[in-house]
mmCIF file of C-alpha atoms in Angstrom:
data_model
loop_
_atom_site.group_PDB
_atom_site.id
_atom_site.type_symbol
_atom_site.label_atom_id
_atom_site.label_comp_id
_atom_site.label_asym_id
_atom_site.label_seq_id
_atom_site.Cartn_x
_atom_site.Cartn_y
_atom_site.Cartn_z
ATOM 1 C CA UNK A 48 -70.804 0.535 33.832
ATOM 2 C CA UNK A 49 -74.229 1.343 35.243
ATOM 3 C CA UNK A 50 -77.336 -0.525 34.108
ATOM 4 C CA UNK A 51 -78.643 2.643 32.475
ATOM 5 C CA UNK A 52 -75.407 3.191 30.575
ATOM 6 C CA UNK A 53 -75.503 -0.410 29.352
ATOM 7 C CA UNK A 54 -79.030 -0.012 27.971
ATOM 8 C CA UNK A 55 -78.037 3.189 26.189
ATOM 9 C CA UNK A 56 -74.970 1.454 24.749
ATOM 10 C CA UNK A 57 -77.163 -1.390 23.449
ATOM 11 C CA UNK A 58 -79.419 1.103 21.695
ATOM 12 C CA UNK A 59 -76.410 2.820 20.127
ATOM 13 C CA UNK A 60 -75.035 -0.575 19.124
ATOM 14 C CA UNK A 61 -78.010 -1.347 16.881
ATOM 15 C CA UNK A 62 -77.926 2.156 15.415
ATOM 16 C CA UNK A 63 -74.193 1.902 14.619
ATOM 17 C CA UNK A 64 -74.396 -1.660 13.327
ATOM 18 C CA UNK A 65 -77.285 -1.233 10.889
ATOM 19 C CA UNK A 66 -75.424 0.707 8.136
ATOM 20 C CA UNK A 67 -72.526 -1.793 8.125
ATOM 21 C CA UNK A 68 -74.532 -4.972 7.647
ATOM 22 C CA UNK A 69 -74.576 -5.065 3.851
ATOM 23 C CA UNK A 70 -70.781 -4.719 3.650
ATOM 24 C CA UNK A 71 -70.423 -7.175 6.535
ATOM 25 C CA UNK A 72 -72.493 -9.717 4.603
ATOM 26 C CA UNK A 73 -70.291 -9.248 1.526
ATOM 27 C CA UNK A 74 -67.141 -9.642 3.607
ATOM 28 C CA UNK A 75 -68.396 -12.814 5.288
ATOM 29 C CA UNK A 76 -69.549 -14.178 1.941
ATOM 30 C CA UNK A 77 -66.090 -13.585 0.431
ATOM 31 C CA UNK A 78 -64.532 -15.690 3.196
ATOM 32 C CA UNK A 79 -67.186 -18.400 3.473
ATOM 33 C CA UNK A 80 -68.288 -18.505 -0.200
ATOM 34 C CA UNK A 81 -71.778 -19.289 0.940
ATOM 35 C CA UNK A 82 -74.598 -16.814 1.440
ATOM 36 C CA UNK A 83 -76.348 -18.796 4.161
ATOM 37 C CA UNK A 84 -73.149 -19.258 6.199
ATOM 38 C CA UNK A 85 -72.308 -15.576 5.700
ATOM 39 C CA UNK A 86 -75.685 -14.571 7.118
ATOM 40 C CA UNK A 87 -75.124 -16.891 10.105
ATOM 41 C CA UNK A 88 -71.688 -15.377 10.750
ATOM 42 C CA UNK A 89 -73.068 -11.829 10.629
ATOM 43 C CA UNK A 90 -75.876 -12.789 13.035
ATOM 44 C CA UNK A 91 -73.368 -14.417 15.424
ATOM 45 C CA UNK A 92 -71.110 -11.366 15.256
ATOM 46 C CA UNK A 93 -74.053 -9.056 15.966
ATOM 47 C CA UNK A 94 -74.873 -11.018 19.129
ATOM 48 C CA UNK A 95 -71.234 -11.476 20.183
ATOM 49 C CA UNK A 96 -70.604 -7.756 19.792
ATOM 50 C CA UNK A 97 -73.610 -7.017 21.986
ATOM 51 C CA UNK A 98 -72.185 -9.286 24.690
ATOM 52 C CA UNK A 99 -68.823 -7.512 24.490
ATOM 53 C CA UNK A 100 -70.113 -3.961 24.648
ATOM 54 C CA UNK A 101 -68.670 -3.272 28.081
ATOM 55 C CA UNK A 102 -64.983 -3.442 27.144
ATOM 56 C CA UNK A 103 -65.633 -1.309 24.043
ATOM 57 C CA UNK A 104 -63.750 1.940 24.408
ATOM 58 C CA UNK A 105 -65.731 4.836 22.888
ATOM 59 C CA UNK A 106 -62.897 6.550 20.932
ATOM 60 C CA UNK A 107 -62.023 3.327 19.079
ATOM 61 C CA UNK A 108 -63.544 3.039 15.581
ATOM 62 C CA UNK A 109 -66.687 0.961 16.009
ATOM 63 C CA UNK A 110 -66.523 -0.586 12.541
ATOM 64 C CA UNK A 111 -62.941 -1.768 13.042
ATOM 65 C CA UNK A 112 -63.818 -3.219 16.447
ATOM 66 C CA UNK A 113 -66.906 -5.017 15.164
ATOM 67 C CA UNK A 114 -65.245 -6.394 12.014
ATOM 68 C CA UNK A 115 -62.590 -8.042 14.215
ATOM 69 C CA UNK A 116 -65.479 -9.882 15.900
ATOM 70 C CA UNK A 117 -67.034 -10.736 12.529
ATOM 71 C CA UNK A 118 -63.700 -12.070 11.257
ATOM 72 C CA UNK A 119 -63.502 -14.404 14.277
ATOM 73 C CA UNK A 120 -67.084 -15.535 13.703
ATOM 74 C CA UNK A 121 -66.233 -16.359 10.078
ATOM 75 C CA UNK A 122 -63.220 -18.373 11.273
ATOM 76 C CA UNK A 123 -65.499 -20.221 13.723
ATOM 77 C CA UNK A 124 -67.954 -21.030 10.931
ATOM 78 C CA UNK A 125 -65.092 -22.297 8.751
ATOM 79 C CA UNK A 126 -63.789 -24.491 11.588
ATOM 80 C CA UNK A 127 -67.242 -25.899 12.265
ATOM 81 C CA UNK A 128 -67.753 -26.563 8.599
ATOM 82 C CA UNK A 129 -64.384 -28.322 8.301
ATOM 83 C CA UNK A 130 -65.033 -30.373 11.432
ATOM 84 C CA UNK A 131 -68.448 -31.427 10.194
ATOM 85 C CA UNK A 132 -67.206 -31.723 6.618
ATOM 86 C CA UNK A 133 -70.614 -30.539 5.482
ATOM 87 C CA UNK A 134 -69.522 -28.471 2.542
ATOM 88 C CA UNK A 135 -71.120 -30.136 -0.432
ATOM 89 C CA UNK A 136 -71.490 -28.921 -3.970
ATOM 90 C CA UNK A 137 -75.053 -27.912 -3.115
ATOM 91 C CA UNK A 138 -73.738 -25.453 -0.517
ATOM 92 C CA UNK A 139 -71.616 -23.611 -3.037
ATOM 93 C CA UNK A 140 -72.644 -20.022 -3.466
ATOM 94 C CA UNK A 141 -73.731 -18.848 -6.867
ATOM 95 C CA UNK A 142 -71.924 -15.652 -7.882
ATOM 96 C CA UNK A 143 -74.144 -12.767 -8.852
ATOM 97 C CA UNK A 144 -73.592 -11.769 -12.451
ATOM 98 C CA UNK A 145 -71.296 -8.771 -12.719
ATOM 99 C CA UNK A 146 -71.333 -6.236 -15.495
ATOM 100 C CA UNK A 147 -69.599 -7.183 -18.725
ATOM 101 C CA UNK A 148 -65.817 -6.878 -18.609
ATOM 102 C CA UNK A 149 -65.540 -6.783 -14.817
ATOM 103 C CA UNK A 150 -64.607 -9.748 -12.625
ATOM 104 C CA UNK A 151 -67.303 -11.326 -10.472
ATOM 105 C CA UNK A 152 -66.783 -11.379 -6.729
ATOM 106 C CA UNK A 153 -65.950 -15.104 -6.680
ATOM 107 C CA UNK A 154 -63.073 -14.591 -9.119
ATOM 108 C CA UNK A 155 -61.795 -11.762 -6.942
ATOM 109 C CA UNK A 156 -62.214 -13.896 -3.843
ATOM 110 C CA UNK A 157 -60.338 -16.781 -5.468
ATOM 111 C CA UNK A 158 -57.496 -14.492 -6.547
ATOM 112 C CA UNK A 159 -57.261 -13.131 -2.988
ATOM 113 C CA UNK A 160 -57.284 -16.693 -1.641
ATOM 114 C CA UNK A 161 -53.978 -17.384 -3.380
ATOM 115 C CA UNK A 162 -52.165 -14.584 -1.524
ATOM 116 C CA UNK A 163 -50.430 -14.662 1.857
ATOM 117 C CA UNK A 164 -52.609 -14.565 4.987
ATOM 118 C CA UNK A 165 -51.615 -10.938 5.695
ATOM 119 C CA UNK A 166 -52.517 -9.799 2.199
ATOM 120 C CA UNK A 167 -55.742 -11.822 2.163
ATOM 121 C CA UNK A 168 -56.948 -10.258 5.375
ATOM 122 C CA UNK A 169 -56.274 -6.664 4.475
ATOM 123 C CA UNK A 170 -57.678 -6.933 0.954
ATOM 124 C CA UNK A 171 -60.907 -8.599 2.068
ATOM 125 C CA UNK A 172 -61.418 -6.007 4.772
ATOM 126 C CA UNK A 173 -60.681 -3.162 2.371
ATOM 127 C CA UNK A 174 -62.617 -4.293 -0.693
ATOM 128 C CA UNK A 175 -65.461 -6.355 0.752
ATOM 129 C CA UNK A 176 -65.729 -4.638 4.151
ATOM 130 C CA UNK A 177 -64.961 -1.113 2.956
ATOM 131 C CA UNK A 178 -62.834 -0.328 6.014
ATOM 132 C CA UNK A 179 -60.805 2.874 6.245
ATOM 133 C CA UNK A 180 -57.116 2.804 7.193
ATOM 134 C CA UNK A 181 -57.970 3.692 10.798
ATOM 135 C CA UNK A 182 -60.541 0.907 10.936
ATOM 136 C CA UNK A 183 -58.119 -1.548 9.321
ATOM 137 C CA UNK A 184 -55.523 -0.651 11.954
ATOM 138 C CA UNK A 185 -58.105 -1.378 14.673
ATOM 139 C CA UNK A 186 -59.265 -4.701 13.200
ATOM 140 C CA UNK A 187 -55.769 -5.997 12.473
ATOM 141 C CA UNK A 188 -54.152 -4.444 15.571
ATOM 142 C CA UNK A 189 -51.395 -2.814 13.539
ATOM 143 C CA UNK A 190 -50.284 0.838 13.158
ATOM 144 C CA UNK A 191 -51.808 2.909 10.347
ATOM 145 C CA UNK A 192 -48.385 3.217 8.680
ATOM 146 C CA UNK A 193 -48.245 -0.569 8.451
ATOM 147 C CA UNK A 194 -51.767 -0.589 6.986
ATOM 148 C CA UNK A 195 -50.606 1.770 4.224
ATOM 149 C CA UNK A 196 -47.543 -0.257 3.247
ATOM 150 C CA UNK A 197 -49.243 -3.653 3.645
ATOM 151 C CA UNK A 198 -52.237 -2.627 1.573
ATOM 152 C CA UNK A 199 -50.000 -1.325 -1.192
ATOM 153 C CA UNK A 200 -48.005 -4.578 -1.312
ATOM 154 C CA UNK A 201 -51.212 -6.601 -1.157
ATOM 155 C CA UNK A 202 -52.611 -4.689 -4.135
ATOM 156 C CA UNK A 203 -49.438 -5.389 -6.071
ATOM 157 C CA UNK A 204 -49.685 -9.080 -5.194
ATOM 158 C CA UNK A 205 -53.349 -9.145 -6.200
ATOM 159 C CA UNK A 206 -52.540 -7.481 -9.515
ATOM 160 C CA UNK A 207 -49.921 -10.165 -10.178
ATOM 161 C CA UNK A 208 -52.325 -12.958 -9.200
ATOM 162 C CA UNK A 209 -55.079 -11.458 -11.348
ATOM 163 C CA UNK A 210 -52.709 -11.197 -14.289
ATOM 164 C CA UNK A 211 -51.858 -14.882 -13.913
ATOM 165 C CA UNK A 212 -55.537 -15.770 -13.904
ATOM 166 C CA UNK A 213 -56.316 -13.110 -16.527
ATOM 167 C CA UNK A 214 -58.983 -11.773 -14.180
ATOM 168 C CA UNK B 268 -40.545 18.084 -0.506
ATOM 169 C CA UNK B 269 -40.103 14.591 0.914
ATOM 170 C CA UNK B 270 -39.812 11.897 -1.775
ATOM 171 C CA UNK B 271 -43.068 10.054 -2.471
ATOM 172 C CA UNK B 272 -43.110 6.506 -1.187
ATOM 173 C CA UNK B 273 -44.904 4.022 -3.458
ATOM 174 C CA UNK B 274 -47.326 3.086 -0.661
ATOM 175 C CA UNK B 275 -48.396 6.724 -0.547
ATOM 176 C CA UNK B 276 -49.742 6.353 -4.067
ATOM 177 C CA UNK B 277 -52.172 3.768 -2.690
ATOM 178 C CA UNK B 278 -53.032 6.000 0.247
ATOM 179 C CA UNK B 279 -53.600 8.935 -2.115
ATOM 180 C CA UNK B 280 -55.911 6.775 -4.212
ATOM 181 C CA UNK B 281 -57.838 5.851 -1.059
ATOM 182 C CA UNK B 282 -58.091 9.487 0.080
ATOM 183 C CA UNK B 283 -56.158 8.637 3.231
ATOM 184 C CA UNK B 284 -53.425 11.290 3.051
ATOM 185 C CA UNK B 285 -53.699 14.640 4.793
ATOM 186 C CA UNK B 286 -54.262 17.643 2.518
ATOM 187 C CA UNK B 287 -50.661 18.867 2.556
ATOM 188 C CA UNK B 288 -49.221 15.465 1.674
ATOM 189 C CA UNK B 289 -51.919 14.827 -0.939
ATOM 190 C CA UNK B 290 -50.887 18.053 -2.711
ATOM 191 C CA UNK B 291 -47.259 16.915 -2.682
ATOM 192 C CA UNK B 292 -48.215 13.547 -4.164
ATOM 193 C CA UNK B 293 -50.271 15.326 -6.858
ATOM 194 C CA UNK B 294 -47.237 17.428 -7.724
ATOM 195 C CA UNK B 295 -45.038 14.319 -7.905
ATOM 196 C CA UNK B 296 -47.574 12.598 -10.163
ATOM 197 C CA UNK B 297 -47.678 15.592 -12.471
ATOM 198 C CA UNK B 298 -43.888 15.627 -12.721
ATOM 199 C CA UNK B 299 -43.270 11.893 -13.217
ATOM 200 C CA UNK B 300 -44.914 10.056 -16.118
ATOM 201 C CA UNK B 301 -43.857 6.615 -14.818
ATOM 202 C CA UNK B 302 -45.487 7.375 -11.480
ATOM 203 C CA UNK B 303 -48.586 8.633 -13.294
ATOM 204 C CA UNK B 304 -48.794 5.402 -15.275
ATOM 205 C CA UNK B 305 -48.424 3.367 -12.078
ATOM 206 C CA UNK B 306 -51.165 5.373 -10.412
ATOM 207 C CA UNK B 307 -53.484 5.000 -13.416
ATOM 208 C CA UNK B 308 -53.009 1.207 -13.416
ATOM 209 C CA UNK B 309 -53.643 1.048 -9.683
ATOM 210 C CA UNK B 310 -56.740 3.219 -10.005
ATOM 211 C CA UNK B 311 -58.217 1.133 -12.843
ATOM 212 C CA UNK B 312 -57.613 -2.159 -10.999
ATOM 213 C CA UNK B 313 -59.004 -0.719 -7.779
ATOM 214 C CA UNK B 314 -62.243 0.388 -9.456
ATOM 215 C CA UNK B 315 -62.605 -3.070 -10.986
ATOM 216 C CA UNK B 316 -62.109 -4.863 -7.675
ATOM 217 C CA UNK B 317 -64.389 -2.556 -5.728
ATOM 218 C CA UNK B 318 -67.124 -3.163 -8.274
ATOM 219 C CA UNK B 319 -66.602 -6.928 -8.067
ATOM 220 C CA UNK B 320 -66.658 -6.839 -4.257
ATOM 221 C CA UNK B 321 -69.946 -4.905 -4.267
ATOM 222 C CA UNK B 322 -71.555 -7.803 -6.139
ATOM 223 C CA UNK B 323 -71.023 -10.021 -3.064
ATOM 224 C CA UNK B 324 -73.103 -7.745 -0.860
ATOM 225 C CA UNK B 325 -76.615 -8.581 0.247
ATOM 226 C CA UNK B 326 -78.985 -7.475 2.993
ATOM 227 C CA UNK B 327 -78.651 -10.019 5.806
ATOM 228 C CA UNK B 328 -81.450 -10.743 8.233
ATOM 229 C CA UNK B 329 -80.062 -9.864 11.655
ATOM 230 C CA UNK B 330 -82.032 -9.810 14.893
ATOM 231 C CA UNK B 331 -80.978 -8.508 18.268
ATOM 232 C CA UNK B 332 -82.720 -9.122 21.583
ATOM 233 C CA UNK B 333 -84.590 -6.136 22.961
ATOM 234 C CA UNK B 334 -82.849 -4.154 25.686
ATOM 235 C CA UNK B 335 -85.474 -5.001 28.318
ATOM 236 C CA UNK B 336 -83.264 -4.514 31.351
ATOM 237 C CA UNK B 337 -85.172 -3.410 34.430
ATOM 238 C CA UNK B 338 -84.468 0.212 35.224
ATOM 239 C CA UNK B 339 -86.084 2.290 37.928
ATOM 240 C CA UNK B 340 -87.488 5.298 36.080
ATOM 241 C CA UNK B 341 -88.259 8.503 37.928
ATOM 242 C CA UNK B 342 -92.028 8.450 37.190
ATOM 243 C CA UNK B 343 -92.197 4.810 38.266
ATOM 244 C CA UNK B 344 -90.354 5.408 41.524
ATOM 245 C CA UNK B 345 -92.415 8.523 42.220
ATOM 246 C CA UNK B 346 -95.643 6.558 41.691
ATOM 247 C CA UNK B 347 -94.473 3.803 44.073
ATOM 248 C CA UNK B 348 -93.572 6.377 46.736
ATOM 249 C CA UNK B 349 -96.949 8.128 46.407
ATOM 250 C CA UNK B 350 -98.780 4.793 46.727
ATOM 251 C CA UNK B 351 -96.787 3.859 49.826
ATOM 252 C CA UNK B 352 -97.348 7.252 51.448
ATOM 253 C CA UNK B 353 -101.078 7.119 50.668
ATOM 254 C CA UNK B 354 -101.378 3.713 52.325
ATOM 255 C CA UNK B 355 -99.298 4.848 55.318
ATOM 256 C CA UNK B 356 -101.198 8.072 56.042
ATOM 257 C CA UNK B 357 -104.707 7.146 54.921
ATOM 258 C CA UNK B 358 -105.391 3.899 56.836
ATOM 259 C CA UNK B 359 -109.145 4.575 56.701
ATOM 260 C CA UNK B 360 -109.073 3.796 52.990
ATOM 261 C CA UNK B 361 -107.817 0.318 53.675
ATOM 262 C CA UNK B 362 -109.724 -0.992 56.679
ATOM 263 C CA UNK B 363 -107.487 -3.828 57.839
ATOM 264 C CA UNK B 364 -103.759 -4.685 57.855
ATOM 265 C CA UNK B 365 -104.410 -7.720 55.608
ATOM 266 C CA UNK B 366 -106.002 -5.471 52.992
ATOM 267 C CA UNK B 367 -103.178 -2.969 53.433
ATOM 268 C CA UNK B 368 -100.632 -5.712 52.771
ATOM 269 C CA UNK B 369 -102.510 -6.908 49.689
ATOM 270 C CA UNK B 370 -102.898 -3.413 48.256
ATOM 271 C CA UNK B 371 -99.203 -2.743 48.898
ATOM 272 C CA UNK B 372 -98.318 -5.854 46.924
ATOM 273 C CA UNK B 373 -100.655 -5.130 44.018
ATOM 274 C CA UNK B 374 -99.560 -1.483 43.831
ATOM 275 C CA UNK B 375 -95.882 -2.418 43.791
ATOM 276 C CA UNK B 376 -96.387 -5.142 41.201
ATOM 277 C CA UNK B 377 -98.411 -2.911 38.874
ATOM 278 C CA UNK B 378 -96.158 0.095 39.229
ATOM 279 C CA UNK B 379 -92.938 -1.907 38.869
ATOM 280 C CA UNK B 380 -94.338 -3.627 35.795
ATOM 281 C CA UNK B 381 -95.270 -0.276 34.335
ATOM 282 C CA UNK B 382 -91.692 0.887 34.982
ATOM 283 C CA UNK B 383 -90.187 -2.081 33.159
ATOM 284 C CA UNK B 384 -92.523 -1.604 30.187
ATOM 285 C CA UNK B 385 -91.655 2.091 30.038
ATOM 286 C CA UNK B 386 -87.967 1.265 29.725
ATOM 287 C CA UNK B 387 -88.399 -1.523 27.174
ATOM 288 C CA UNK B 388 -90.626 0.616 24.973
ATOM 289 C CA UNK B 389 -88.489 3.749 25.146
ATOM 290 C CA UNK B 390 -86.901 3.416 21.691
ATOM 291 C CA UNK B 391 -89.731 2.935 19.191
ATOM 292 C CA UNK B 392 -87.891 0.189 17.307
ATOM 293 C CA UNK B 393 -87.394 -1.945 20.418
ATOM 294 C CA UNK B 394 -89.461 -5.105 20.178
ATOM 295 C CA UNK B 395 -89.110 -8.436 21.916
ATOM 296 C CA UNK B 396 -86.464 -9.268 19.332
ATOM 297 C CA UNK B 397 -85.801 -6.324 17.087
ATOM 298 C CA UNK B 398 -84.701 -6.773 13.524
ATOM 299 C CA UNK B 399 -81.905 -4.532 12.298
#
C-alpha cells in the first residue's frame, strides 16, 4: 500500500466511522453497562481500526469489520475492569428512562445476559449495533445462512427470557 | 413454492430476504393463521427491543490523529526543482558557494514544509487531532 493510498484510506475511515458511532456507543454500553467505559471502548476501537486499515479488504462490509474490533475492545475493557476489580456501585450506569410500557435498555441487556454466548453476541450486535445480516456474518465470521437461523433462535430465547422476567 | 422455514420469518421481518422469497413468505403468512400470529408476536417484540436498545445510544466523543503523513505533492516537487535549477544556472544571484549552500538548504526546508502542510490541510476537517 503506497503512502498516498494510506492517507486516502485514513480519510475514508473517519468518513465511514462517523455515522456508526452512536450505535457503537449503545452497543458498548450494553456490554459494559457503563457510559464512561463504553466511550473509552469506542475511542480505543476507533484508534485500533485506524492502525489495522492496511489489511482491510475493500469489498468487506466496513461496519461488520469495525464492530469486530469494537467487540474485542469491549472484552479488553471488561478484562481490565475485572483484573482491577474497580467496578463499584458508583460506576453503575443509570438507564435512560424509556417510554411507558416499553423495557429500558438495561432490562433488555440483563435479559440478553442470561442467554448463551452465541445468542448474546448476535442479539447485541443486531439490536444495539444495528448490523445487517451481511455485517453480522462479517463480525461473527459465520455464513449469512447461519446468521439467519441463529438470530431467529436467539429471538426465541430472548422472548422466553423476557417472559420469565415479565419484561 | 418451497416451504417457509421459521428462520425466514425473522429474515422477512428484518427485510433480509430477496424480493422473490419475500413474496413467497407473504403468501405463506396470508394462508396460515398460526404463522401470521407467530410473525405478529415476533414483530411486536422486535419493535419493543429495538426501542429499548435505542435508549442506550449516546454521542461519544471520539478523536482521531490527523493524517499528517509526508507526501511529495506535485506543486511542492515542482517548486523544489525550479529553485534548484535557478541556483544552478543563475550563480550570479548567489555570489559564493557558501551562500549557494545556505540558500539551497533554506529553499528545500521551506518548500518541503509547505508540501507537508499542503497534505495535512487537504481535507478541511483535518486538524492536529480531529474530532469525529
